[in-house]
XYZ file of C-alpha atoms in Angstrom:
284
model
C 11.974 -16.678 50.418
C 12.861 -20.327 51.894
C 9.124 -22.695 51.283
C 8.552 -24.991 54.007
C 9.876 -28.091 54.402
C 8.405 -31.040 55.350
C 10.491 -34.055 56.236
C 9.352 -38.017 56.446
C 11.535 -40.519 56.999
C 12.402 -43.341 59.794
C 14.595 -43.035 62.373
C 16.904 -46.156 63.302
C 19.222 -47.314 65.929
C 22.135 -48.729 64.137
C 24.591 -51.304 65.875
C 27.873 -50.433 65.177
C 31.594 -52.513 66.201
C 29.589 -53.379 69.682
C 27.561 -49.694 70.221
C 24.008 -48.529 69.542
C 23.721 -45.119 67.434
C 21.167 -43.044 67.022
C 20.660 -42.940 63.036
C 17.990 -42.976 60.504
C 17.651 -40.789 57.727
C 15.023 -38.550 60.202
C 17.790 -37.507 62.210
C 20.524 -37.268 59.728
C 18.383 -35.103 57.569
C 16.719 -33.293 60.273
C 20.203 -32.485 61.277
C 21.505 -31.190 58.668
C 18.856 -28.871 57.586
C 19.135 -27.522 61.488
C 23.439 -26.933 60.354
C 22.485 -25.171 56.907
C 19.886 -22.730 58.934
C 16.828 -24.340 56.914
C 13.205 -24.507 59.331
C 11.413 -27.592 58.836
C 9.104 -30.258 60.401
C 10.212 -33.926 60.652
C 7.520 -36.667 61.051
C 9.235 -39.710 62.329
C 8.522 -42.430 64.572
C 9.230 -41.851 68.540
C 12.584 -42.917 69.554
C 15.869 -41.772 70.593
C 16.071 -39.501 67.226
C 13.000 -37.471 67.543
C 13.894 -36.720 70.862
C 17.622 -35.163 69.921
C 16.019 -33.421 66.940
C 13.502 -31.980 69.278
C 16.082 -30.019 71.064
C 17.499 -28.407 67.569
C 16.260 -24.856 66.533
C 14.375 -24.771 63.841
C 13.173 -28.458 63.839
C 9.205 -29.625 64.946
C 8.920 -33.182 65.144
C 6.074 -34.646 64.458
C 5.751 -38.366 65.961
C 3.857 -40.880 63.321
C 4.185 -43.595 65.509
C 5.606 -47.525 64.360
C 9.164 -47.125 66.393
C 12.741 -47.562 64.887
C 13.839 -49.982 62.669
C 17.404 -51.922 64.101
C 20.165 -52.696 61.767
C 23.898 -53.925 62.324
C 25.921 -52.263 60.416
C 29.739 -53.286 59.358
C 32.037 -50.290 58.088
C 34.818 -51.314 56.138
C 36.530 -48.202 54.541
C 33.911 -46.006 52.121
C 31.623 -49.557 51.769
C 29.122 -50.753 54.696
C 27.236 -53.852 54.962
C 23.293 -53.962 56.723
C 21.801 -56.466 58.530
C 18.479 -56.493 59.414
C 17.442 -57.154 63.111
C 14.004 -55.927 63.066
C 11.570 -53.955 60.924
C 9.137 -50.855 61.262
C 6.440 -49.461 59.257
C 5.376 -45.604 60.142
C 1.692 -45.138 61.111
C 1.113 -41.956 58.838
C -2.651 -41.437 59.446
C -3.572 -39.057 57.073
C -0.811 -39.579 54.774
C 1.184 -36.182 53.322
C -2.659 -34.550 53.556
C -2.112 -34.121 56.942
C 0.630 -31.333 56.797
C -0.278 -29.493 53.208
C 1.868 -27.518 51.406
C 5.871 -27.369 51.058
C 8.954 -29.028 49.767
C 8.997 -32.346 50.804
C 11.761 -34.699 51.814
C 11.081 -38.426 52.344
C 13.550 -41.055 53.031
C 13.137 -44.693 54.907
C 15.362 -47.301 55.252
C 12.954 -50.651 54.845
C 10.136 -50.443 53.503
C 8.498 -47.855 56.684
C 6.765 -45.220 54.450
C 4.055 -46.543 52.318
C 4.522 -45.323 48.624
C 1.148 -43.765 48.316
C 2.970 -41.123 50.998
C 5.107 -40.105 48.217
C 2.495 -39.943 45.209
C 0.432 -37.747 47.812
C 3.309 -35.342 48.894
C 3.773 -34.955 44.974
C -0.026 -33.591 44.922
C 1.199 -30.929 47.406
C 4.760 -29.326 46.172
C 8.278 -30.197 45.405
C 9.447 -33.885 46.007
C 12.690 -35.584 46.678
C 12.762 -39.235 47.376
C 15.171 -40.662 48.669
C 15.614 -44.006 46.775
C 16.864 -46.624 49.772
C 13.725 -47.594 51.847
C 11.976 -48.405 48.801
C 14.126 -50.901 46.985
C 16.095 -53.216 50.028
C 15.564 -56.591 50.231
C 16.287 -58.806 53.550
C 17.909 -62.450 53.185
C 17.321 -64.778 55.491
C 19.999 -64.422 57.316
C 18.971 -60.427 57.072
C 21.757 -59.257 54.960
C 20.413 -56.091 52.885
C 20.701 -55.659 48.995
C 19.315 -53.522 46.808
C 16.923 -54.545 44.291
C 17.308 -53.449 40.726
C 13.542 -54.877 39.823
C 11.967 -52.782 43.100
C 13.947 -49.740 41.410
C 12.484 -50.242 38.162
C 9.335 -51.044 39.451
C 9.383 -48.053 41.938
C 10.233 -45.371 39.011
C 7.886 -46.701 36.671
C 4.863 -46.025 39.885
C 6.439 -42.569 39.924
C 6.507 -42.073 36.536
C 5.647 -38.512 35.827
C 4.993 -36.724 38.928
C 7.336 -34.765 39.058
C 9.477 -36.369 42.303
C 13.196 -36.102 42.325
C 14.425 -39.222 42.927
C 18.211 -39.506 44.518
C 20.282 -42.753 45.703
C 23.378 -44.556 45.306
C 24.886 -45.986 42.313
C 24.265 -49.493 43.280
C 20.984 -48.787 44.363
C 19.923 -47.713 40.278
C 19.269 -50.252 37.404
C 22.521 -50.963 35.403
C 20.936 -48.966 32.959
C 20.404 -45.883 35.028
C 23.793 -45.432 36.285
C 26.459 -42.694 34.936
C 25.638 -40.959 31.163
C 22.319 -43.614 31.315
C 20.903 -41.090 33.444
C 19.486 -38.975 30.598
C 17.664 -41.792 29.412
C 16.198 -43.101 32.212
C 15.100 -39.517 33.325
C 13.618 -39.276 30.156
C 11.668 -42.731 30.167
C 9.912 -42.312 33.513
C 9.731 -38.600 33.710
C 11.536 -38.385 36.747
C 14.386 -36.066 37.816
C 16.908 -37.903 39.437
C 20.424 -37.492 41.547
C 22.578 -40.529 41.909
C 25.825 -40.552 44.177
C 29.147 -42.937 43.978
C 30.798 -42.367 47.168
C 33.820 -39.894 46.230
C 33.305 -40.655 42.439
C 31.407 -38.073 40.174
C 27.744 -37.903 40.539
C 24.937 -37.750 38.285
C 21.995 -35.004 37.973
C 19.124 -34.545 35.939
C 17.007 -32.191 36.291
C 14.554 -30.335 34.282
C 15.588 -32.195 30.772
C 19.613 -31.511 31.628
C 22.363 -33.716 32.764
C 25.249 -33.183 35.082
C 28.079 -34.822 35.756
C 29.732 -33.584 39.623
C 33.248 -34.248 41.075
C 33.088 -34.189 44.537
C 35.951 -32.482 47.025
C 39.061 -34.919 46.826
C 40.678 -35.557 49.916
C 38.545 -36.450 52.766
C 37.455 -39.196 54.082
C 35.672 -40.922 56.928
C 32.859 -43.188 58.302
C 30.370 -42.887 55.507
C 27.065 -43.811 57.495
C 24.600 -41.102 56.895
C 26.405 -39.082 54.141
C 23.413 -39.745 51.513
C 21.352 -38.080 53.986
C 22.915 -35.269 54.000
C 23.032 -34.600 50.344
C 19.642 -35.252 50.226
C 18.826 -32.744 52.724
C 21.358 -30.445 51.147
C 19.552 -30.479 47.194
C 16.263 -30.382 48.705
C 17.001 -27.207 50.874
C 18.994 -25.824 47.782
C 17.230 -26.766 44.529
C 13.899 -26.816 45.400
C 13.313 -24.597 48.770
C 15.566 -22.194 47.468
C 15.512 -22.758 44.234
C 18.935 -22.098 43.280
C 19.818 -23.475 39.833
C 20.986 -27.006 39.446
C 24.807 -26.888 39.291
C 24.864 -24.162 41.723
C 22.711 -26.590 44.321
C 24.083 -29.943 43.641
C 27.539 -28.762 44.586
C 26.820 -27.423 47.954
C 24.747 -30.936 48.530
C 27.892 -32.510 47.310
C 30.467 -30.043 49.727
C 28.075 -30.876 52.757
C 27.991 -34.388 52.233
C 31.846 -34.594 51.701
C 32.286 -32.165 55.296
C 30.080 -34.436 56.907
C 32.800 -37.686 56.480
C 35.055 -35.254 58.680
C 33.440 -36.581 61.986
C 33.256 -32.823 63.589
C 30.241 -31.668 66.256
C 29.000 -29.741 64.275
C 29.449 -31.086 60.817
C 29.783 -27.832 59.297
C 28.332 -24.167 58.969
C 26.494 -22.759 55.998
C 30.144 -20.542 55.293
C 32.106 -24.482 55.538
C 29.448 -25.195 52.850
C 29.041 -22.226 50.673
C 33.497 -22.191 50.336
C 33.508 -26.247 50.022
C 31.244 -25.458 47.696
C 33.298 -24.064 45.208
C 36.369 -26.760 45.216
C 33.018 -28.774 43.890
C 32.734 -28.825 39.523
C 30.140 -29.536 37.772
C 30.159 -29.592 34.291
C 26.519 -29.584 32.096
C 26.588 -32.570 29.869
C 23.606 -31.619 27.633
């Protein structure tokens, strides 16, 4: 029987070559639970997100107030580049008290959801964190980076509760990244997921590493894939609880569909059969 899911993360509006998007991980996640048939309830800030994910089934929104955070954002092939035009910070109230029980999903972008959000959602079920929001840095100018220090600094706060914690490569230590997975998982007590674009991924859960090759083949505008494989593991591996390998390759097979640009990205069938062109081998 599916738990419940409870979803926090910002929405954004993203400038993109001369438009405004909706985006956010709120509404990319909250979108692609609503595709894979999961029920769950998003607390975001108002904007033009919650009020598209309001009209999806299975999606409540919840408004925590503090607006959207406004990037530009520069596509060049697989690789983006951020810009900061202004910040947000979500008004959470009671913190993850306020909606109990579940599996919990939380994702920002720049610093919106306070960390003591997370350590409290950990108190109350399953976590996965998404690893962005909590480790970007703004230069002057407002060009984004990721900081290896806020990583380290974020894990070691984290450091056995329990929380899954999934990002990009680049957004991990040096030491974290590929094989040093194991070793980091071990250190801080932390599961972890870390994604490379179309290279192989990295999983550790529960004391075991996995190494993933996603689909070969497709590509497309990239913003928002992370999302969805976040959204993906948490509705697999820990609402579902499906084992690991089994989980991180339909996360991997929706994230890879998603890059095809299609309304709708995919159906739970497009995932389940991606799903299988997806290997994971157990590394130990």
């Amino acid at each position: 029987m599916p738990g419940r899911i409870i979803v926090i993360a910002s929405s954004t509006r993203d400038l993109i070559g001369g438009s405004e998007r909706v985006g956010g991980p709120a509404f990319y996640i909250g979108t692609a639970l609503h595709l894979l048939g999961a029920e769950a309830v998003v607390v975001t800030g108002e904007g033009a997100a919650a009020a598209l994910l309001r009209g999806l089934h299975g999606i409540r929104v919840e408004v925590a107030g503090g607006g959207e955070t406004l990037f530009s954002i520069d596509v060049d092939g697989d690789s983006r580049t951020l810009r900061l035009i202004r910040a947000s910070r979500m008004e959470l109230g009671g913190g993850a008290g306020a909606w109990g029980p579940g599996t919990y999903i939380i994702s920002g972008t720049m610093g919106e959801i306070p960390v003591e959000v997370v350590e409290e959602a950990a108190d109350r079920g399953p976590v996965i964190l998404d690893l962005q929001g909590f480790v970007r840095e703004a230069a002057d100018g407002g060009e984004v980076a990721s900081s290896a220090d806020l990583a380290r600094g974020m894990m070691r706060r984290l450091a056995g509760l329990g929380v899954l914690v999934r990002g990009e490569r680049f957004e991990f230590p040096p030491e974290c990244r590929d094989e040093g997975i194991a070793e980091c998982s071990r250190r801080y007590g932390l599961d972890m997921a870390i994604t490379d674009a179309g290279n192989p991924f990295y999983l550790a859960v529960g004391g075991s590493i996995y190494r993933g090759h996603p689909i070969w083949g497709i590509h497309g505008e990239p913003i928002g894939v992370g999302d969805v494989f976040t959204a993906a593991l948490g509705h697999y591996l820990l609402s579902l609880g499906l084992p690991a390998e089994e989980a991180a390759a339909r996360a991997s097979a929706a994230a890879t569909l998603k890059l095809r640009g299609r309304q709708p990205w995919f159906t739970p069938a497009e995932v389940e059969g991606a799903a299988r062109r997806v290997r994971v081998e157990r590394l130990g």
